[in-house]
Amino acid sequence: MSESRPDSTPISTSAGGGVAARTLARLAGCRSSTFLARFAANPAGKLALLLLALTLLAAFAGPFLAPQNPYDPAALDILDARLPPGSAAAAGGTYLLGSDEQGRDLLSAMVYGLRLSLLVAGTGTGLACLLGAALGLTAGYFGGRWERLVLALADLQLSFPALLIALALLALSGPGLPKVALALAASQWAYFARSARAAALVESGKDYMAAARLQGLSHARLLWRHLLPNCLPPLLVILPLQLAAAISLEATLSFLGLGAPATEPSLGRLIANGFAYLLSGQYWISLYPGLLLTLAVTAITLAADRLAAVLDPRRQVD
């Protein structure tokens, strides 16, 4: 079904400022404290906020408190390999969650791996958002052949599974964290492009945009000063959802040996390292990184759902 563009009737430009102001006020809740209060207004919001805070704390503060740097070969002892949780280390201390096959403290490896997974997935998702939003906004604003081209490329990308696209790109370029981030961006940009284009179609036909056009403003100013702020809410809602998907995809690629190197394992690589030992009873090498990955994805997904409720005026926020 084709989408029709609504008529544009010029009125006073104050309408545009009012719409943008209401959008930005809804995004920020006028004050950060008000926004957090609305976000945590029900038990689901409190749970999402708690899990997200724990995930970010473990990722970015954990490495400073970890008992070992698992990326430093000099700190590892192969005699400590595959020790069960609670075992004493040869150099002193205790492996609270056990050790992996390289003699790494599993707790330390997990918090370092979580930070690596978040950084790679966040970089890839950020690039996808920037590219997709730019293509979608311009497609919805200009229309014509450019819109048809962007939609055709987005449909082509969405017709293939994200994992297949990432695997194909990494097979051509080779493994490596920067290449993984680019592969994540290439497999996600179409979601942002379609959302931005749909929002731009709605906003482009509103009265404040018609009034701004009558003032003779440039296309760049119309796009980024007037159109973009009013198209942010749908993009901000899908951003954490795509981040959660990117974390899972990065973990899958690392599990297959195409993501993080063995010397700097992410959560996916840690799970792969212990996969061969599951049937021998050494479950902790894969189990605990898998639980942390599940916690991170669940926290971000719950936060995305709560963010959608806060930004959508049609949904109850109590």
PDB file of C-alpha atoms in Angstrom:
ATOM      1  CA  MET A   1       0.000   0.000   0.000  1.00  0.00           C
ATOM      2  CA  SER A   2       1.491   3.323  -1.016  1.00  0.00           C
ATOM      3  CA  GLU A   3       1.721   6.169   1.442  1.00  0.00           C
ATOM      4  CA  SER A   4       0.214   9.510   0.505  1.00  0.00           C
ATOM      5  CA  ARG A   5       1.674  12.807   1.584  1.00  0.00           C
ATOM      6  CA  PRO A   6      -0.691  15.091   3.481  1.00  0.00           C
ATOM      7  CA  ASP A   7      -1.365  18.612   2.260  1.00  0.00           C
ATOM      8  CA  SER A   8       0.759  21.417   3.610  1.00  0.00           C
ATOM      9  CA  THR A   9      -1.106  24.548   4.691  1.00  0.00           C
ATOM     10  CA  PRO A  10       1.073  27.473   5.757  1.00  0.00           C
ATOM     11  CA  ILE A  11       0.347  29.022   9.125  1.00  0.00           C
ATOM     12  CA  SER A  12       2.349  30.901  11.720  1.00  0.00           C
ATOM     13  CA  THR A  13       5.798  29.469  12.462  1.00  0.00           C
ATOM     14  CA  SER A  14       5.001  29.394  16.161  1.00  0.00           C
ATOM     15  CA  ALA A  15       3.398  25.998  15.588  1.00  0.00           C
ATOM     16  CA  GLY A  16       6.745  24.492  14.677  1.00  0.00           C
ATOM     17  CA  GLY A  17       8.375  25.814  17.806  1.00  0.00           C
ATOM     18  CA  GLY A  18       5.501  24.528  19.915  1.00  0.00           C
ATOM     19  CA  VAL A  19       5.712  21.019  18.479  1.00  0.00           C
ATOM     20  CA  ALA A  20       9.486  20.895  18.876  1.00  0.00           C
ATOM     21  CA  ALA A  21       9.254  22.245  22.417  1.00  0.00           C
ATOM     22  CA  ARG A  22       6.640  19.672  23.390  1.00  0.00           C
ATOM     23  CA  THR A  23       8.739  16.877  21.866  1.00  0.00           C
ATOM     24  CA  LEU A  24      11.913  17.908  23.636  1.00  0.00           C
ATOM     25  CA  ALA A  25      10.033  18.427  26.892  1.00  0.00           C
ATOM     26  CA  ARG A  26       8.622  14.920  26.652  1.00  0.00           C
ATOM     27  CA  LEU A  27      12.086  13.498  25.949  1.00  0.00           C
ATOM     28  CA  ALA A  28      13.670  15.208  28.921  1.00  0.00           C
ATOM     29  CA  GLY A  29      10.621  15.254  31.164  1.00  0.00           C
ATOM     30  CA  CYS A  30      11.438  18.983  31.592  1.00  0.00           C
ATOM     31  CA  ARG A  31      14.028  17.920  34.175  1.00  0.00           C
ATOM     32  CA  SER A  32      16.133  14.789  34.451  1.00  0.00           C
ATOM     33  CA  SER A  33      14.723  14.041  37.905  1.00  0.00           C
ATOM     34  CA  THR A  34      11.174  14.251  36.549  1.00  0.00           C
ATOM     35  CA  PHE A  35      12.053  11.955  33.674  1.00  0.00           C
ATOM     36  CA  LEU A  36      13.551   9.349  36.021  1.00  0.00           C
ATOM     37  CA  ALA A  37      10.506   9.603  38.279  1.00  0.00           C
ATOM     38  CA  ARG A  38       8.191   8.916  35.345  1.00  0.00           C
ATOM     39  CA  PHE A  39      10.464   6.130  34.125  1.00  0.00           C
ATOM     40  CA  ALA A  40      10.383   4.397  37.527  1.00  0.00           C
ATOM     41  CA  ALA A  41       6.715   5.105  38.194  1.00  0.00           C
ATOM     42  CA  ASN A  42       5.724   1.417  38.285  1.00  0.00           C
ATOM     43  CA  PRO A  43       7.440  -1.866  39.297  1.00  0.00           C
ATOM     44  CA  ALA A  44       8.466  -2.663  35.715  1.00  0.00           C
ATOM     45  CA  GLY A  45      10.225   0.679  35.457  1.00  0.00           C
ATOM     46  CA  LYS A  46      11.997   0.208  38.783  1.00  0.00           C
ATOM     47  CA  LEU A  47      13.153  -3.274  37.740  1.00  0.00           C
ATOM     48  CA  ALA A  48      14.374  -1.977  34.378  1.00  0.00           C
ATOM     49  CA  LEU A  49      16.257   0.879  36.023  1.00  0.00           C
ATOM     50  CA  LEU A  50      17.836  -1.438  38.615  1.00  0.00           C
ATOM     51  CA  LEU A  51      18.963  -4.035  36.053  1.00  0.00           C
ATOM     52  CA  LEU A  52      20.288  -1.356  33.714  1.00  0.00           C
ATOM     53  CA  ALA A  53      22.226   0.314  36.536  1.00  0.00           C
ATOM     54  CA  LEU A  54      23.735  -3.021  37.600  1.00  0.00           C
ATOM     55  CA  THR A  55      24.709  -3.822  34.005  1.00  0.00           C
ATOM     56  CA  LEU A  56      26.401  -0.466  33.423  1.00  0.00           C
ATOM     57  CA  LEU A  57      28.093  -0.591  36.832  1.00  0.00           C
ATOM     58  CA  ALA A  58      29.478  -4.058  36.134  1.00  0.00           C
ATOM     59  CA  ALA A  59      30.664  -3.044  32.663  1.00  0.00           C
ATOM     60  CA  PHE A  60      32.380   0.254  33.407  1.00  0.00           C
ATOM     61  CA  ALA A  61      33.239   0.134  37.112  1.00  0.00           C
ATOM     62  CA  GLY A  62      33.843  -3.619  37.419  1.00  0.00           C
ATOM     63  CA  PRO A  63      37.228  -3.664  35.624  1.00  0.00           C
ATOM     64  CA  PHE A  64      38.637  -1.209  38.194  1.00  0.00           C
ATOM     65  CA  LEU A  65      37.550  -3.526  41.028  1.00  0.00           C
ATOM     66  CA  ALA A  66      38.307  -6.868  39.357  1.00  0.00           C
ATOM     67  CA  PRO A  67      40.965  -8.944  41.147  1.00  0.00           C
ATOM     68  CA  GLN A  68      42.768  -9.723  37.880  1.00  0.00           C
ATOM     69  CA  ASN A  69      43.391  -8.250  34.444  1.00  0.00           C
ATOM     70  CA  PRO A  70      42.412 -11.204  32.236  1.00  0.00           C
ATOM     71  CA  TYR A  71      43.945  -9.508  29.175  1.00  0.00           C
ATOM     72  CA  ASP A  72      47.429  -9.538  30.733  1.00  0.00           C
ATOM     73  CA  PRO A  73      49.211 -12.854  29.946  1.00  0.00           C
ATOM     74  CA  ALA A  74      51.697 -12.254  32.768  1.00  0.00           C
ATOM     75  CA  ALA A  75      48.839 -12.351  35.293  1.00  0.00           C
ATOM     76  CA  LEU A  76      47.645 -15.795  34.172  1.00  0.00           C
ATOM     77  CA  ASP A  77      48.745 -19.167  35.488  1.00  0.00           C
ATOM     78  CA  ILE A  78      47.882 -22.206  33.389  1.00  0.00           C
ATOM     79  CA  LEU A  79      47.985 -24.340  36.555  1.00  0.00           C
ATOM     80  CA  ASP A  80      44.847 -22.494  37.671  1.00  0.00           C
ATOM     81  CA  ALA A  81      42.918 -23.570  34.566  1.00  0.00           C
ATOM     82  CA  ARG A  82      39.298 -24.765  34.980  1.00  0.00           C
ATOM     83  CA  LEU A  83      39.163 -24.438  38.759  1.00  0.00           C
ATOM     84  CA  PRO A  84      35.631 -24.623  40.200  1.00  0.00           C
ATOM     85  CA  PRO A  85      33.969 -21.644  41.930  1.00  0.00           C
ATOM     86  CA  GLY A  86      35.448 -20.846  45.322  1.00  0.00           C
ATOM     87  CA  SER A  87      38.849 -22.371  44.561  1.00  0.00           C
ATOM     88  CA  ALA A  88      42.044 -20.796  45.855  1.00  0.00           C
ATOM     89  CA  ALA A  89      44.449 -19.289  43.310  1.00  0.00           C
ATOM     90  CA  ALA A  90      48.083 -20.349  43.240  1.00  0.00           C
ATOM     91  CA  ALA A  91      49.201 -16.738  43.664  1.00  0.00           C
ATOM     92  CA  GLY A  92      46.725 -16.086  46.456  1.00  0.00           C
ATOM     93  CA  GLY A  93      43.120 -15.014  46.458  1.00  0.00           C
ATOM     94  CA  THR A  94      39.970 -16.882  45.534  1.00  0.00           C
ATOM     95  CA  TYR A  95      38.262 -17.544  42.210  1.00  0.00           C
ATOM     96  CA  LEU A  96      34.712 -16.685  43.271  1.00  0.00           C
ATOM     97  CA  LEU A  97      33.190 -17.923  40.000  1.00  0.00           C
ATOM     98  CA  GLY A  98      36.001 -20.297  39.075  1.00  0.00           C
ATOM     99  CA  SER A  99      38.518 -19.985  36.238  1.00  0.00           C
ATOM    100  CA  ASP A 100      38.452 -20.763  32.524  1.00  0.00           C
ATOM    101  CA  GLU A 101      40.739 -22.963  30.438  1.00  0.00           C
ATOM    102  CA  GLN A 102      43.397 -20.229  30.234  1.00  0.00           C
ATOM    103  CA  GLY A 103      43.558 -19.796  34.005  1.00  0.00           C
ATOM    104  CA  ARG A 104      41.680 -16.478  33.909  1.00  0.00           C
ATOM    105  CA  ASP A 105      39.582 -15.441  36.874  1.00  0.00           C
ATOM    106  CA  LEU A 106      36.099 -15.875  35.407  1.00  0.00           C
ATOM    107  CA  LEU A 107      34.570 -12.976  37.333  1.00  0.00           C
ATOM    108  CA  SER A 108      37.248 -10.603  36.034  1.00  0.00           C
ATOM    109  CA  ALA A 109      36.948 -11.952  32.496  1.00  0.00           C
ATOM    110  CA  MET A 110      33.166 -11.480  32.584  1.00  0.00           C
ATOM    111  CA  VAL A 111      33.203  -7.801  33.593  1.00  0.00           C
ATOM    112  CA  TYR A 112      35.921  -7.039  31.038  1.00  0.00           C
ATOM    113  CA  GLY A 113      34.016  -9.011  28.422  1.00  0.00           C
ATOM    114  CA  LEU A 114      30.746  -7.222  29.209  1.00  0.00           C
ATOM    115  CA  ARG A 115      32.408  -3.836  28.734  1.00  0.00           C
ATOM    116  CA  LEU A 116      33.875  -4.983  25.416  1.00  0.00           C
ATOM    117  CA  SER A 117      30.516  -6.330  24.230  1.00  0.00           C
ATOM    118  CA  LEU A 118      28.728  -3.091  25.136  1.00  0.00           C
ATOM    119  CA  LEU A 119      31.359  -0.906  23.449  1.00  0.00           C
ATOM    120  CA  VAL A 120      31.359  -2.876  20.190  1.00  0.00           C
ATOM    121  CA  ALA A 121      27.574  -3.254  20.073  1.00  0.00           C
ATOM    122  CA  GLY A 122      27.062   0.386  21.085  1.00  0.00           C
ATOM    123  CA  THR A 123      29.432   1.618  18.376  1.00  0.00           C
ATOM    124  CA  GLY A 124      27.724  -0.490  15.723  1.00  0.00           C
ATOM    125  CA  THR A 125      24.237   0.574  16.811  1.00  0.00           C
ATOM    126  CA  GLY A 126      25.254   4.229  16.976  1.00  0.00           C
ATOM    127  CA  LEU A 127      26.631   4.114  13.439  1.00  0.00           C
ATOM    128  CA  ALA A 128      23.476   2.352  12.249  1.00  0.00           C
ATOM    129  CA  CYS A 129      21.303   5.012  13.900  1.00  0.00           C
ATOM    130  CA  LEU A 130      23.228   7.900  12.333  1.00  0.00           C
ATOM    131  CA  LEU A 131      23.217   6.351   8.867  1.00  0.00           C
ATOM    132  CA  GLY A 132      19.633   5.111   9.009  1.00  0.00           C
ATOM    133  CA  ALA A 133      18.261   8.347  10.444  1.00  0.00           C
ATOM    134  CA  ALA A 134      20.006  10.450   7.794  1.00  0.00           C
ATOM    135  CA  LEU A 135      18.779   8.248   4.947  1.00  0.00           C
ATOM    136  CA  GLY A 136      15.260   7.921   6.359  1.00  0.00           C
ATOM    137  CA  LEU A 137      14.794  11.627   7.066  1.00  0.00           C
ATOM    138  CA  THR A 138      15.998  12.698   3.649  1.00  0.00           C
ATOM    139  CA  ALA A 139      13.898   9.990   1.970  1.00  0.00           C
ATOM    140  CA  GLY A 140      10.745  11.096   3.756  1.00  0.00           C
ATOM    141  CA  TYR A 141      11.480  14.789   3.178  1.00  0.00           C
ATOM    142  CA  PHE A 142      12.546  14.784  -0.478  1.00  0.00           C
ATOM    143  CA  GLY A 143      10.579  11.760  -1.711  1.00  0.00           C
ATOM    144  CA  GLY A 144      10.791  10.812  -5.379  1.00  0.00           C
ATOM    145  CA  ARG A 145      13.566   8.620  -6.718  1.00  0.00           C
ATOM    146  CA  TRP A 146      15.707   9.081  -3.623  1.00  0.00           C
ATOM    147  CA  GLU A 147      12.924   7.738  -1.412  1.00  0.00           C
ATOM    148  CA  ARG A 148      12.363   4.763  -3.706  1.00  0.00           C
ATOM    149  CA  LEU A 149      16.083   3.987  -3.721  1.00  0.00           C
ATOM    150  CA  VAL A 150      16.386   4.137   0.086  1.00  0.00           C
ATOM    151  CA  LEU A 151      13.283   1.959   0.519  1.00  0.00           C
ATOM    152  CA  ALA A 152      14.580  -0.572  -2.002  1.00  0.00           C
ATOM    153  CA  LEU A 153      17.935  -0.817  -0.212  1.00  0.00           C
ATOM    154  CA  ALA A 154      16.209  -1.088   3.174  1.00  0.00           C
ATOM    155  CA  ASP A 155      13.880  -3.826   1.910  1.00  0.00           C
ATOM    156  CA  LEU A 156      16.848  -5.688   0.435  1.00  0.00           C
ATOM    157  CA  GLN A 157      18.721  -5.503   3.741  1.00  0.00           C
ATOM    158  CA  LEU A 158      15.684  -6.581   5.761  1.00  0.00           C
ATOM    159  CA  SER A 159      15.084  -9.565   3.482  1.00  0.00           C
ATOM    160  CA  PHE A 160      18.223 -11.230   4.861  1.00  0.00           C
ATOM    161  CA  PRO A 161      18.821 -12.258   8.496  1.00  0.00           C
ATOM    162  CA  ALA A 162      21.151  -9.889  10.349  1.00  0.00           C
ATOM    163  CA  LEU A 163      23.460 -12.771  11.259  1.00  0.00           C
ATOM    164  CA  LEU A 164      23.835 -13.780   7.614  1.00  0.00           C
ATOM    165  CA  ILE A 165      24.742 -10.217   6.578  1.00  0.00           C
ATOM    166  CA  ALA A 166      27.293  -9.904   9.387  1.00  0.00           C
ATOM    167  CA  LEU A 167      28.825 -13.294   8.587  1.00  0.00           C
ATOM    168  CA  ALA A 168      29.115 -12.432   4.895  1.00  0.00           C
ATOM    169  CA  LEU A 169      30.790  -9.088   5.593  1.00  0.00           C
ATOM    170  CA  LEU A 170      33.226 -10.562   8.113  1.00  0.00           C
ATOM    171  CA  ALA A 171      34.025 -13.418   5.744  1.00  0.00           C
ATOM    172  CA  LEU A 172      35.034 -10.822   3.138  1.00  0.00           C
ATOM    173  CA  SER A 173      36.878  -8.419   5.455  1.00  0.00           C
ATOM    174  CA  GLY A 174      38.186 -10.772   8.121  1.00  0.00           C
ATOM    175  CA  PRO A 175      37.634 -10.728  11.908  1.00  0.00           C
ATOM    176  CA  GLY A 176      38.381  -7.794  14.182  1.00  0.00           C
ATOM    177  CA  LEU A 177      36.436  -5.586  16.556  1.00  0.00           C
ATOM    178  CA  PRO A 178      36.203  -2.492  14.251  1.00  0.00           C
ATOM    179  CA  LYS A 179      34.982  -4.731  11.437  1.00  0.00           C
ATOM    180  CA  VAL A 180      32.425  -6.323  13.765  1.00  0.00           C
ATOM    181  CA  ALA A 181      31.077  -2.861  14.637  1.00  0.00           C
ATOM    182  CA  LEU A 182      30.766  -2.006  10.928  1.00  0.00           C
ATOM    183  CA  ALA A 183      29.059  -5.334  10.265  1.00  0.00           C
ATOM    184  CA  LEU A 184      26.567  -4.616  13.050  1.00  0.00           C
ATOM    185  CA  ALA A 185      25.857  -1.189  11.561  1.00  0.00           C
ATOM    186  CA  ALA A 186      25.363  -2.665   8.098  1.00  0.00           C
ATOM    187  CA  SER A 187      22.868  -5.202   9.432  1.00  0.00           C
ATOM    188  CA  GLN A 188      20.826  -2.673  11.454  1.00  0.00           C
ATOM    189  CA  TRP A 189      20.614   0.643   9.583  1.00  0.00           C
ATOM    190  CA  ALA A 190      17.407  -0.289   7.724  1.00  0.00           C
ATOM    191  CA  TYR A 191      15.354  -0.380  10.957  1.00  0.00           C
ATOM    192  CA  PHE A 192      16.306   3.214  11.735  1.00  0.00           C
ATOM    193  CA  ALA A 193      15.832   4.304   8.119  1.00  0.00           C
ATOM    194  CA  ARG A 194      12.283   2.995   7.925  1.00  0.00           C
ATOM    195  CA  SER A 195      11.313   4.480  11.295  1.00  0.00           C
ATOM    196  CA  ALA A 196      12.853   7.861  10.437  1.00  0.00           C
ATOM    197  CA  ARG A 197      11.205   7.897   7.023  1.00  0.00           C
ATOM    198  CA  ALA A 198       7.764   7.102   8.484  1.00  0.00           C
ATOM    199  CA  ALA A 199       8.127   9.860  11.082  1.00  0.00           C
ATOM    200  CA  ALA A 200       9.386  12.309   8.451  1.00  0.00           C
ATOM    201  CA  LEU A 201       6.365  11.603   6.230  1.00  0.00           C
ATOM    202  CA  VAL A 202       4.025  12.526   9.076  1.00  0.00           C
ATOM    203  CA  GLU A 203       5.933  15.612  10.195  1.00  0.00           C
ATOM    204  CA  SER A 204       6.698  16.958   6.701  1.00  0.00           C
ATOM    205  CA  GLY A 205       3.027  17.540   5.994  1.00  0.00           C
ATOM    206  CA  LYS A 206       2.290  19.458   9.180  1.00  0.00           C
ATOM    207  CA  ASP A 207       1.557  23.153   9.286  1.00  0.00           C
ATOM    208  CA  TYR A 208       4.750  24.242  11.048  1.00  0.00           C
ATOM    209  CA  MET A 209       6.856  22.698   8.243  1.00  0.00           C
ATOM    210  CA  ALA A 210       4.776  24.513   5.610  1.00  0.00           C
ATOM    211  CA  ALA A 211       5.226  27.791   7.459  1.00  0.00           C
ATOM    212  CA  ALA A 212       8.979  27.207   7.699  1.00  0.00           C
ATOM    213  CA  ARG A 213       9.157  26.534   3.952  1.00  0.00           C
ATOM    214  CA  LEU A 214       7.363  29.813   3.239  1.00  0.00           C
ATOM    215  CA  GLN A 215      10.088  31.639   5.143  1.00  0.00           C
ATOM    216  CA  GLY A 216      12.596  30.395   2.578  1.00  0.00           C
ATOM    217  CA  LEU A 217      14.677  28.329   4.992  1.00  0.00           C
ATOM    218  CA  SER A 218      17.284  26.001   3.480  1.00  0.00           C
ATOM    219  CA  HIS A 219      16.671  22.281   3.191  1.00  0.00           C
ATOM    220  CA  ALA A 220      19.447  21.620   5.710  1.00  0.00           C
ATOM    221  CA  ARG A 221      17.831  23.866   8.314  1.00  0.00           C
ATOM    222  CA  LEU A 222      14.387  22.412   7.677  1.00  0.00           C
ATOM    223  CA  LEU A 223      15.738  18.899   8.048  1.00  0.00           C
ATOM    224  CA  TRP A 224      17.984  19.186  11.087  1.00  0.00           C
ATOM    225  CA  ARG A 225      16.476  22.143  12.973  1.00  0.00           C
ATOM    226  CA  HIS A 226      12.751  21.505  12.480  1.00  0.00           C
ATOM    227  CA  LEU A 227      12.175  17.963  11.239  1.00  0.00           C
ATOM    228  CA  LEU A 228      14.764  15.955  13.203  1.00  0.00           C
ATOM    229  CA  PRO A 229      13.711  17.021  16.750  1.00  0.00           C
ATOM    230  CA  ASN A 230      10.133  15.945  16.045  1.00  0.00           C
ATOM    231  CA  CYS A 231      11.248  12.579  14.618  1.00  0.00           C
ATOM    232  CA  LEU A 232      13.431  11.659  17.617  1.00  0.00           C
ATOM    233  CA  PRO A 233      10.912   9.759  19.812  1.00  0.00           C
ATOM    234  CA  PRO A 234      10.489   6.689  17.525  1.00  0.00           C
ATOM    235  CA  LEU A 235      14.250   6.577  16.943  1.00  0.00           C
ATOM    236  CA  LEU A 236      14.981   6.730  20.676  1.00  0.00           C
ATOM    237  CA  VAL A 237      12.527   3.895  21.305  1.00  0.00           C
ATOM    238  CA  ILE A 238      14.095   1.481  18.811  1.00  0.00           C
ATOM    239  CA  LEU A 239      17.677   2.479  19.706  1.00  0.00           C
ATOM    240  CA  PRO A 240      17.909   0.389  22.926  1.00  0.00           C
ATOM    241  CA  LEU A 241      16.023  -2.472  21.247  1.00  0.00           C
ATOM    242  CA  GLN A 242      18.586  -2.557  18.460  1.00  0.00           C
ATOM    243  CA  LEU A 243      21.377  -2.261  21.026  1.00  0.00           C
ATOM    244  CA  ALA A 244      20.091  -5.405  22.751  1.00  0.00           C
ATOM    245  CA  ALA A 245      19.925  -7.165  19.378  1.00  0.00           C
ATOM    246  CA  ALA A 246      23.463  -5.994  18.567  1.00  0.00           C
ATOM    247  CA  ILE A 247      24.807  -7.372  21.859  1.00  0.00           C
ATOM    248  CA  SER A 248      23.265 -10.756  21.068  1.00  0.00           C
ATOM    249  CA  LEU A 249      24.594 -10.639  17.503  1.00  0.00           C
ATOM    250  CA  GLU A 250      28.099  -9.698  18.642  1.00  0.00           C
ATOM    251  CA  ALA A 251      28.028 -12.554  21.155  1.00  0.00           C
ATOM    252  CA  THR A 252      26.995 -14.954  18.379  1.00  0.00           C
ATOM    253  CA  LEU A 253      29.805 -13.760  16.111  1.00  0.00           C
ATOM    254  CA  SER A 254      32.347 -14.074  18.939  1.00  0.00           C
ATOM    255  CA  PHE A 255      31.005 -17.537  19.762  1.00  0.00           C
ATOM    256  CA  LEU A 256      31.680 -18.512  16.140  1.00  0.00           C
ATOM    257  CA  GLY A 257      35.209 -17.083  16.343  1.00  0.00           C
ATOM    258  CA  LEU A 258      34.590 -13.983  14.178  1.00  0.00           C
ATOM    259  CA  GLY A 259      34.323 -11.346  16.906  1.00  0.00           C
ATOM    260  CA  ALA A 260      36.631 -10.589  19.800  1.00  0.00           C
ATOM    261  CA  PRO A 261      40.078 -12.237  19.736  1.00  0.00           C
ATOM    262  CA  ALA A 262      40.902 -15.052  22.137  1.00  0.00           C
ATOM    263  CA  THR A 263      43.298 -12.764  24.030  1.00  0.00           C
ATOM    264  CA  GLU A 264      40.511 -10.206  24.725  1.00  0.00           C
ATOM    265  CA  PRO A 265      37.366 -12.312  25.038  1.00  0.00           C
ATOM    266  CA  SER A 266      33.888 -10.826  25.013  1.00  0.00           C
ATOM    267  CA  LEU A 267      30.957 -12.683  26.586  1.00  0.00           C
ATOM    268  CA  GLY A 268      30.348 -14.685  23.420  1.00  0.00           C
ATOM    269  CA  ARG A 269      33.952 -15.855  23.305  1.00  0.00           C
ATOM    270  CA  LEU A 270      33.851 -16.795  26.995  1.00  0.00           C
ATOM    271  CA  ILE A 271      30.744 -18.912  26.386  1.00  0.00           C
ATOM    272  CA  ALA A 272      32.474 -20.593  23.445  1.00  0.00           C
ATOM    273  CA  ASN A 273      35.579 -21.276  25.547  1.00  0.00           C
ATOM    274  CA  GLY A 274      33.584 -23.355  28.027  1.00  0.00           C
ATOM    275  CA  PHE A 275      31.279 -25.048  25.525  1.00  0.00           C
ATOM    276  CA  ALA A 276      33.585 -28.043  25.110  1.00  0.00           C
ATOM    277  CA  TYR A 277      33.647 -28.630  28.884  1.00  0.00           C
ATOM    278  CA  LEU A 278      29.906 -28.589  29.575  1.00  0.00           C
ATOM    279  CA  LEU A 279      29.499 -32.369  29.410  1.00  0.00           C
ATOM    280  CA  SER A 280      32.526 -32.902  31.666  1.00  0.00           C
ATOM    281  CA  GLY A 281      30.851 -31.090  34.553  1.00  0.00           C
ATOM    282  CA  GLN A 282      32.810 -27.841  34.252  1.00  0.00           C
ATOM    283  CA  TYR A 283      29.641 -25.874  33.625  1.00  0.00           C
ATOM    284  CA  TRP A 284      30.718 -22.566  35.173  1.00  0.00           C
ATOM    285  CA  ILE A 285      32.956 -21.526  32.253  1.00  0.00           C
ATOM    286  CA  SER A 286      29.915 -21.091  29.976  1.00  0.00           C
ATOM    287  CA  LEU A 287      27.059 -20.768  32.458  1.00  0.00           C
ATOM    288  CA  TYR A 288      28.049 -17.560  34.248  1.00  0.00           C
ATOM    289  CA  PRO A 289      28.967 -15.558  31.110  1.00  0.00           C
ATOM    290  CA  GLY A 290      25.683 -16.742  29.580  1.00  0.00           C
ATOM    291  CA  LEU A 291      23.724 -15.537  32.603  1.00  0.00           C
ATOM    292  CA  LEU A 292      25.468 -12.139  32.468  1.00  0.00           C
ATOM    293  CA  LEU A 293      24.680 -11.831  28.747  1.00  0.00           C
ATOM    294  CA  THR A 294      21.035 -12.660  29.468  1.00  0.00           C
ATOM    295  CA  LEU A 295      20.939 -10.066  32.256  1.00  0.00           C
ATOM    296  CA  ALA A 296      22.386  -7.346  29.994  1.00  0.00           C
ATOM    297  CA  VAL A 297      19.971  -8.039  27.123  1.00  0.00           C
ATOM    298  CA  THR A 298      16.986  -8.260  29.499  1.00  0.00           C
ATOM    299  CA  ALA A 299      17.905  -4.994  31.233  1.00  0.00           C
ATOM    300  CA  ILE A 300      18.188  -3.074  27.962  1.00  0.00           C
ATOM    301  CA  THR A 301      14.985  -4.591  26.561  1.00  0.00           C
ATOM    302  CA  LEU A 302      12.989  -3.702  29.690  1.00  0.00           C
ATOM    303  CA  ALA A 303      14.431  -0.187  29.624  1.00  0.00           C
ATOM    304  CA  ALA A 304      13.406   0.176  25.962  1.00  0.00           C
ATOM    305  CA  ASP A 305       9.834  -0.871  26.727  1.00  0.00           C
ATOM    306  CA  ARG A 306       9.634   1.576  29.617  1.00  0.00           C
ATOM    307  CA  LEU A 307      11.128   4.354  27.498  1.00  0.00           C
ATOM    308  CA  ALA A 308       8.420   3.740  24.887  1.00  0.00           C
ATOM    309  CA  ALA A 309       5.770   4.136  27.582  1.00  0.00           C
ATOM    310  CA  VAL A 310       7.270   7.415  28.824  1.00  0.00           C
ATOM    311  CA  LEU A 311       7.616   8.931  25.349  1.00  0.00           C
ATOM    312  CA  ASP A 312       4.217   7.802  24.056  1.00  0.00           C
ATOM    313  CA  PRO A 313       1.434  10.095  25.368  1.00  0.00           C
ATOM    314  CA  ARG A 314      -1.190   7.480  24.434  1.00  0.00           C
ATOM    315  CA  ARG A 315       0.175   4.969  26.944  1.00  0.00           C
ATOM    316  CA  GLN A 316      -0.438   5.142  30.658  1.00  0.00           C
ATOM    317  CA  VAL A 317       2.661   5.922  32.723  1.00  0.00           C
ATOM    318  CA  ASP A 318       1.493   5.012  36.178  1.00  0.00           C
TER     319      ASP A 318
END
